[in-house]
Amino acid sequence: MKLTTRTTYYQLFTVLIFCLSLGCGAGDPGSASPSKNATVSGKVTSGGQPVTNAVISFEKPTFGAWGSEIGADGTYQVELAAGDFKVSVTPKVAATTNMEAGNVPQATERKDIPQKYRSASTSEVTTTINEGANTFDLELNE
């Protein structure tokens, strides 16, 4: 099988989504990454309806990002390190079994997730997560 730039792009994107779903930060006291000392849970909605088939990410610019898939009812839960975060919501990309050149998976058109929320740098959504349990509900508005 010949690897192409598109195949490499798909592989990198898959690794990124995997890392976001697991969260980053080892929590080792000797590590530069902070330990997970907080949880945040909530519901993501758009037009009052639950957002599904998506990922919510909490980005801490100096340490990376933590994330979780959003459930069928729009809820999520993430373990992370307390601090200030930029928040984004991205559609999940459909997996493909056909890895032939030119068959790169694409995000489906989603009207329930406005483009501005799909990157922490453009969403303008921020939150502070304290140690322990936190709740953060998010309504996506155009």
N, CA and C of each residue as an Amber inpcrd file, in Angstrom:
protein
   426
   0.8450000  -1.1790000   0.0000000   0.0000000   0.0000000   0.0000000
   0.8850000   1.2340000   0.0000000   0.6640000   2.1180000  -0.8950000
   1.4420000   3.3360000  -1.0050000   0.8770000   4.3810000  -0.0500000
   1.7130000   4.9490000   0.8080000   1.2720000   5.9970000   1.7250000
   1.3110000   7.3330000   1.0120000   0.2810000   8.0960000   1.1730000
   0.2020000   9.4110000   0.5550000   0.0820000  10.4620000   1.6440000
   0.1650000  11.7140000   1.2370000   0.0000000  12.8130000   2.1850000
  -1.3700000  12.7320000   2.8350000  -2.3930000  12.3880000   2.0800000
  -3.7410000  12.2920000   2.6430000  -3.8340000  11.1650000   3.6600000
  -3.1790000  10.0440000   3.3760000  -3.1840000   8.9360000   4.3260000
  -2.4780000   9.3570000   5.6070000  -1.3450000  10.0270000   5.4770000
  -0.6180000  10.5180000   6.6450000  -1.4750000  11.5080000   7.4220000
  -2.1720000  12.4000000   6.7300000  -3.0690000  13.3620000   7.3780000
  -4.1410000  12.6250000   8.1750000  -4.7170000  11.5960000   7.5860000
  -5.7430000  10.8170000   8.2810000  -5.1690000  10.1630000   9.5300000
  -3.9810000   9.5980000   9.4180000  -3.3660000   8.9410000  10.5660000
  -3.0830000   9.9370000  11.6830000  -2.5720000  11.1180000  11.3500000
  -2.3100000  12.1470000  12.3680000  -3.6020000  12.6120000  13.0160000
  -4.6550000  12.7860000  12.2220000  -5.9340000  13.2240000  12.7590000
  -6.4930000  12.1680000  13.7080000  -6.3640000  10.8930000  13.3590000
  -6.8390000   9.8000000  14.2080000  -6.0950000   9.8010000  15.5390000
  -4.7890000   9.9940000  15.5140000  -3.9970000  10.0380000  16.7430000
  -4.4260000  11.2270000  17.5990000  -4.6650000  12.3880000  16.9800000
  -5.1070000  13.5710000  17.7150000  -6.4340000  13.3120000  18.4200000
  -7.3950000  12.7510000  17.7280000  -8.6980000  12.4520000  18.3280000
  -8.5310000  11.4460000  19.4620000  -7.6800000  10.4510000  19.2650000
  -7.4300000   9.4630000  20.3190000  -6.8500000  10.1400000  21.5550000
  -5.8760000  11.0200000  21.3680000  -5.2690000  11.7210000  22.5080000
  -6.2920000  12.5950000  23.2120000  -7.1230000  13.2770000  22.4550000
  -8.1430000  14.1300000  23.0680000  -9.1470000  13.3160000  23.8570000
  -9.4850000  12.1270000  23.3600000 -10.4620000  11.3190000  24.0790000
  -9.8750000  10.7340000  25.3600000  -8.5710000  10.5200000  25.4010000
  -7.9300000  10.0020000  26.6010000  -7.5090000  11.1170000  27.5490000
  -7.2030000  12.2700000  27.0020000  -6.6770000  13.3620000  27.8120000
  -5.1660000  13.2900000  27.8110000  -4.5550000  14.4320000  27.9610000
  -3.1040000  14.4940000  27.9990000  -2.6750000  14.8500000  29.4080000
  -1.4520000  14.5710000  29.7350000  -0.9330000  14.8910000  31.0610000
  -0.7770000  13.6140000  31.8610000   0.4420000  13.2430000  32.1370000
   0.7050000  11.9850000  32.8080000   0.3860000  12.0090000  34.2840000
   0.4660000  13.1640000  34.9130000   0.1860000  13.2440000  36.3270000
   1.3460000  12.7810000  37.1910000   2.4910000  12.4610000  36.6140000
   3.6640000  12.0440000  37.3610000   4.2540000  13.2650000  38.0570000
   4.5350000  13.1920000  39.3670000   5.0490000  14.3520000  40.0840000
   6.3080000  14.9390000  39.4660000   7.1400000  14.1250000  38.8160000
   8.3470000  14.6380000  38.1930000   8.1050000  15.1690000  36.7940000
   6.8840000  15.0510000  36.3140000   6.5480000  15.4490000  34.9520000
   6.2240000  16.9300000  34.8960000   6.4040000  17.5360000  33.7160000
   6.0340000  18.9420000  33.5250000   4.5260000  19.0910000  33.3690000
   3.8270000  18.0000000  33.1410000   2.3750000  18.0490000  32.9790000
   1.6910000  18.0410000  34.3390000   0.5850000  18.7630000  34.4650000
  -0.1280000  18.7840000  35.7440000  -0.8780000  17.4730000  35.9640000
  -1.1240000  17.1350000  37.2270000  -1.8820000  15.9210000  37.5200000
  -3.3680000  16.2020000  37.3870000  -4.1190000  15.1670000  37.1130000
  -5.5680000  15.2970000  37.0000000  -6.1410000  15.3640000  38.4070000
  -6.6130000  16.5300000  38.7920000  -7.1440000  16.7200000  40.1280000
  -8.5590000  17.2940000  40.1140000  -9.2020000  17.2270000  38.9550000
 -10.5420000  17.7880000  38.8150000 -11.3470000  16.9820000  37.8020000
 -12.6480000  17.0790000  37.9050000 -13.5340000  16.5370000  36.8740000
 -14.4880000  17.6500000  36.4700000 -14.8700000  17.6270000  35.2180000
 -15.8840000  18.5530000  34.7350000 -16.8890000  17.7270000  33.9490000
 -18.1550000  17.9780000  34.2110000 -19.2140000  17.2990000  33.4740000
 -20.2610000  18.3340000  33.1190000 -21.0420000  18.0100000  32.1250000
 -22.0740000  18.9440000  31.7100000 -22.8000000  18.4480000  30.4810000
 -23.5150000  19.3750000  29.8720000 -24.3090000  19.0600000  28.6920000
 -24.0420000  20.1100000  27.6220000 -23.8930000  19.6580000  26.3890000
 -23.6870000  20.5500000  25.2510000 -24.9650000  20.5380000  24.4240000
 -25.5210000  21.7280000  24.1860000 -26.7470000  21.8470000  23.4080000
 -26.5920000  22.9010000  22.3180000 -27.4620000  22.8170000  21.3410000
 -27.5410000  23.7930000  20.2610000 -29.0140000  23.9690000  19.9370000
 -29.5190000  25.1680000  20.0770000 -30.9390000  25.3970000  19.8620000
 -31.7870000  24.6260000  20.8660000 -31.2330000  24.3900000  22.0570000
 -31.9540000  23.6630000  23.0930000 -31.9240000  22.1560000  22.9440000
 -31.3420000  21.6480000  21.8560000 -31.2680000  20.2100000  21.6030000
 -29.8600000  19.6960000  21.9010000 -29.7370000  18.4600000  22.4000000
 -28.4050000  17.9160000  22.6880000 -27.5430000  17.7940000  21.4370000
 -26.2730000  18.1470000  21.5690000 -25.2970000  17.9300000  20.5060000
 -24.7500000  16.5160000  20.7050000 -24.7170000  15.7310000  19.6470000
 -24.2340000  14.3510000  19.7300000 -23.1870000  14.1090000  18.6540000
 -22.5460000  12.9400000  18.7160000 -21.5540000  12.5500000  17.7220000
 -20.4820000  13.6330000  17.5590000 -19.9870000  14.1000000  18.7210000
 -19.0060000  15.1800000  18.7370000 -18.0580000  14.9800000  19.9150000
 -17.0330000  15.8170000  19.9660000 -16.0270000  15.7840000  21.0310000
 -15.9090000  17.1790000  21.6200000 -15.9010000  17.2690000  22.9540000
 -15.6400000  18.5370000  23.6290000 -14.2060000  18.4970000  24.1390000
 -13.4770000  19.6070000  23.9520000 -12.0750000  19.6700000  24.3550000
 -11.8410000  20.8830000  25.2400000 -11.0100000  20.6840000  26.2590000
 -10.5960000  21.7400000  27.1710000  -9.0950000  21.9150000  26.9760000
  -8.6910000  23.0650000  26.4410000  -7.2910000  23.3010000  26.1030000
  -6.6610000  24.2440000  27.1180000  -5.5650000  23.7840000  27.6930000
  -4.7600000  24.5910000  28.6100000  -3.4900000  24.9030000  27.8390000
  -3.3630000  26.1230000  27.3120000  -2.2970000  26.4290000  26.3580000
  -0.9000000  25.9750000  26.7600000  -0.5560000  26.0120000  28.0310000
   0.8010000  25.6370000  28.4220000   0.9820000  24.1440000  28.6520000
  -0.1170000  23.3570000  28.6700000   0.0110000  21.9390000  28.9880000
  -0.6880000  20.9920000  28.0340000  -1.4880000  21.4510000  27.1120000
  -2.1680000  20.5450000  26.1980000  -3.6730000  20.5760000  26.3740000
  -4.3160000  19.4790000  25.9560000  -5.7740000  19.4450000  25.9540000
  -6.2910000  18.1300000  26.5200000  -7.4680000  18.2080000  27.1100000
  -8.2060000  17.0480000  27.5890000  -9.5530000  17.0790000  26.8940000
 -10.1350000  15.9130000  26.6310000 -11.4120000  15.9090000  25.9470000
 -12.1990000  14.6480000  26.1950000 -13.4360000  14.6750000  25.6900000
 -14.3390000  13.5410000  25.8520000 -15.3450000  13.5390000  24.7220000
 -15.7700000  12.3380000  24.3610000 -16.8880000  12.2310000  23.4310000
 -18.1410000  12.7050000  24.1410000 -19.0260000  13.3100000  23.3900000
 -20.3070000  13.7580000  23.9250000 -21.3150000  12.6410000  23.6870000
 -22.0430000  12.2600000  24.7420000 -22.9860000  11.1530000  24.6640000
 -24.2450000  11.4760000  23.8690000 -25.0880000  10.4690000  23.6780000
 -26.3240000  10.6070000  22.9040000 -27.2890000  11.6140000  23.5150000
 -27.1500000  11.8640000  24.8150000 -28.0210000  12.8420000  25.4800000
 -27.3570000  14.2140000  25.6050000 -26.1800000  14.3820000  24.9800000
 -25.4740000  15.6600000  25.0020000 -24.5470000  15.8320000  26.1920000
 -24.4200000  14.8020000  27.0400000 -23.5970000  14.9400000  28.2390000
 -22.1850000  14.4080000  28.0280000 -21.2860000  14.8730000  28.8840000
 -19.8910000  14.4580000  28.8370000 -19.3120000  14.5140000  30.2480000
 -18.1500000  13.9030000  30.4380000 -17.3800000  14.0130000  31.6730000
 -15.9090000  13.8880000  31.3230000 -15.0920000  14.7700000  31.8940000
 -13.6630000  14.7900000  31.6190000 -12.8960000  14.8870000  32.9410000
 -11.8320000  14.0950000  33.0700000 -10.8830000  14.2500000  34.1780000
  -9.7280000  15.0800000  33.6460000  -9.3360000  16.1080000  34.4080000
  -8.2880000  17.0040000  33.9560000  -7.6320000  17.6870000  35.1340000
  -6.6770000  18.5500000  34.8540000  -6.0090000  19.3390000  35.8830000
  -6.7560000  20.6610000  36.0270000  -6.9290000  21.1200000  37.2540000
  -7.6160000  22.3850000  37.4960000  -6.8740000  23.5220000  36.7900000
  -7.6320000  24.5380000  36.3800000  -7.0260000  25.6990000  35.7380000
  -7.9810000  26.3970000  34.7990000  -7.4350000  27.3090000  34.0160000
  -8.2030000  28.0710000  33.0300000  -8.0830000  27.3920000  31.6730000
  -9.2110000  27.2790000  30.9770000  -9.2550000  26.5420000  29.7180000
  -9.9770000  27.3050000  28.6260000  -9.5510000  27.0440000  27.3760000
 -10.2990000  27.4090000  26.1900000 -11.0770000  26.1590000  25.8040000
 -12.3140000  26.3190000  25.3460000 -13.1840000  25.1730000  25.0880000
 -13.5760000  25.1400000  23.6140000 -13.5690000  23.9360000  23.0410000
 -14.0270000  23.7580000  21.6610000 -14.8850000  22.5050000  21.5630000
 -15.7190000  22.4680000  20.5300000 -16.5650000  21.3090000  20.2440000
 -16.3970000  20.9990000  18.7620000 -16.0110000  19.7560000  18.4700000
 -15.7870000  19.3700000  17.0790000 -16.5950000  18.1320000  16.7280000
 -17.0870000  18.0730000  15.5060000 -17.7880000  16.8580000  15.0660000
 -16.8060000  15.6990000  14.9800000 -17.2940000  14.4990000  15.2790000
 -16.4590000  13.3160000  15.0740000 -16.3800000  13.0580000  13.5770000
 -15.2330000  12.5780000  13.1340000 -15.0410000  12.2440000  11.7260000
 -15.4070000  10.7830000  11.5440000 -16.1800000  10.5100000  10.5200000
 -16.5780000   9.1350000  10.2280000 -15.3520000   8.3150000   9.8580000
 -15.2540000   7.1370000  10.4400000 -14.1450000   6.2360000  10.1140000
 -14.4010000   5.6080000   8.7540000 -13.3400000   5.2410000   8.1150000
 -13.4690000   4.5920000   6.8200000 -12.6200000   3.3240000   6.8070000
 -13.0840000   2.3280000   6.1230000 -12.2930000   1.1050000   5.9990000
 -11.5290000   1.1020000   4.6840000 -11.8240000   2.0320000   3.8050000
 -11.1580000   2.1220000   2.5160000 -10.0580000   3.1770000   2.6140000
  -8.8280000   2.7330000   2.7740000  -7.7110000   3.6500000   2.9420000
  -6.9730000   3.9160000   1.6350000  -7.6270000   3.7200000   0.5220000
  -7.0080000   3.9980000  -0.7680000  -6.7210000   5.4840000  -0.8950000
  -5.7390000   5.8210000  -1.7150000  -5.3890000   7.2180000  -1.9440000
  -6.6180000   8.0090000  -2.3890000  -6.7860000   9.1630000  -1.8080000
  -7.9040000  10.0250000  -2.1790000  -9.1460000   9.8050000  -1.3470000
  -9.1680000   8.7930000  -0.4910000 -10.3480000   8.5210000   0.3290000
 -10.0800000   8.9710000   1.7640000 -10.0270000  10.2860000   1.9630000
  -9.7740000  10.8680000   3.2700000 -11.1150000  11.1400000   3.9470000
 -11.2940000  10.6760000   5.1880000 -12.5700000  10.9340000   5.8570000
 -12.7690000  12.4220000   6.0770000 -13.9840000  12.8650000   5.8980000
 -14.3230000  14.2730000   6.0600000 -15.3780000  14.4240000   7.1470000
 -15.3160000  15.5320000   7.8620000 -16.3540000  15.8290000   8.8350000
 -17.6380000  16.1170000   8.0640000 -18.7320000  15.5890000   8.5650000
 -19.9990000  15.8470000   7.9060000 -20.4400000  17.2750000   8.2020000
 -21.2390000  17.8210000   7.3140000 -21.7760000  19.1650000   7.5180000
 -22.6540000  19.1410000   8.7540000 -22.3860000  20.0460000   9.6870000
 -23.1170000  20.0810000  10.9410000 -23.6010000  21.4970000  11.2110000
 -24.9000000  21.6920000  11.1900000 -25.4550000  23.0080000  11.5010000
 -25.5610000  23.2320000  13.0010000 -25.5280000  22.1390000  13.7970000
 -25.6500000  22.2820000  15.2440000 -24.3320000  22.6810000  15.9140000
 -23.2190000  22.6280000  15.1800000 -21.9290000  23.0550000  15.7240000
 -21.3850000  24.1610000  14.8150000 -21.6700000  25.4130000  15.1470000
 -21.1530000  26.5100000  14.3250000 -19.6280000  26.4620000  14.2120000
 -19.1200000  26.8920000  13.0850000 -17.6910000  26.8170000  12.7830000
 -16.8330000  27.4470000  13.8750000 -17.2720000  28.5380000  14.4700000
 -16.4440000  29.2370000  15.4560000 -16.1310000  28.3870000  16.6890000
 -16.9380000  27.3740000  17.0010000 -16.7070000  26.5270000  18.1730000
 -15.7530000  25.3700000  17.8990000 -15.3560000  25.1870000  16.6570000
 -14.5850000  24.0020000  16.2780000 -13.0940000  24.1170000  16.5600000
 -12.6480000  25.2470000  17.0420000 -11.2480000  25.4450000  17.4050000
 -11.1950000  26.2850000  18.6700000 -10.3200000  25.9130000  19.5900000
 -10.1840000  26.6790000  20.8270000  -9.7570000  28.1140000  20.5430000
  -9.0420000  28.3320000  19.4430000  -8.5680000  29.6790000  19.1290000
  -9.6750000  30.5830000  18.5820000 -10.7850000  30.0070000  18.1150000
 -11.8620000  30.8320000  17.5630000 -13.1580000  30.7780000  18.3530000
 -13.2890000  29.8490000  19.2930000 -14.5840000  29.6810000  19.9700000
 -14.9030000  30.7840000  20.9610000 -13.8880000  31.4330000  21.5170000
 -14.0670000  32.4840000  22.5180000 -14.7290000  31.9740000  23.7970000
 -14.8900000  30.6610000  23.9340000 -15.4530000  30.0840000  25.1560000
 -14.3020000  29.7350000  26.0830000 -14.3540000  30.2560000  27.3030000
 -13.3480000  29.9440000  28.3090000 -14.0510000  29.5640000  29.6050000
 -13.3590000  28.8220000  30.4330000 -13.9020000  28.4540000  31.7380000
 -12.7560000  28.1820000  32.7000000 -13.0470000  28.3500000  33.9790000
 -12.0980000  28.0030000  35.0340000 -12.6070000  26.7520000  35.7190000
 -11.7600000  25.7440000  35.7910000 -12.0980000  24.4850000  36.4510000
 -11.3190000  24.4290000  37.7650000 -12.0300000  24.2430000  38.8610000
 -11.4130000  24.1490000  40.1780000 -11.1700000  22.6950000  40.5440000
 -10.3160000  22.4490000  41.5410000 -10.0850000  21.0870000  42.0060000
 -11.4030000  20.4860000  42.4580000 -11.5780000  19.1790000  42.2330000
 -12.8140000  18.4950000  42.6100000 -13.7910000  18.4660000  41.4560000
 -15.0870000  18.3710000  41.7950000 -16.1400000  18.2440000  40.7820000
 -16.6090000  19.6220000  40.2990000 -16.7900000  19.7450000  38.9890000
 -17.2440000  20.9870000  38.3560000 -18.3310000  20.6560000  37.3480000
 -19.2080000  21.6240000  37.1070000 -20.2300000  21.4910000  36.0700000
 -20.0440000  22.6250000  35.0720000 -20.0520000  22.2770000  33.7740000
 -19.9390000  23.2760000  32.7180000 -20.8640000  22.8770000  31.5820000
 -22.0250000  23.5400000  31.4970000 -22.9590000  23.3400000  30.3960000
 -22.6570000  24.3620000  29.3150000 -22.8280000  23.9840000  28.0720000
 -22.5000000  24.8620000  26.9540000 -23.6190000  24.8440000  25.9260000
 -24.1620000  26.0130000  25.6200000 -25.1490000  26.1990000  24.5550000
 -24.4060000  26.8300000  23.3830000 -24.4160000  26.1450000  22.2440000
 -23.7380000  26.6520000  21.0460000 -24.6920000  27.5610000  20.2910000
 -24.3360000  28.8290000  20.2120000 -25.1400000  29.8230000  19.5030000
 -24.3860000  30.3010000  18.2740000 -25.1230000  30.6220000  17.2460000
 -24.5140000  31.1480000  16.0130000 -23.9240000  32.4600000  16.3050000
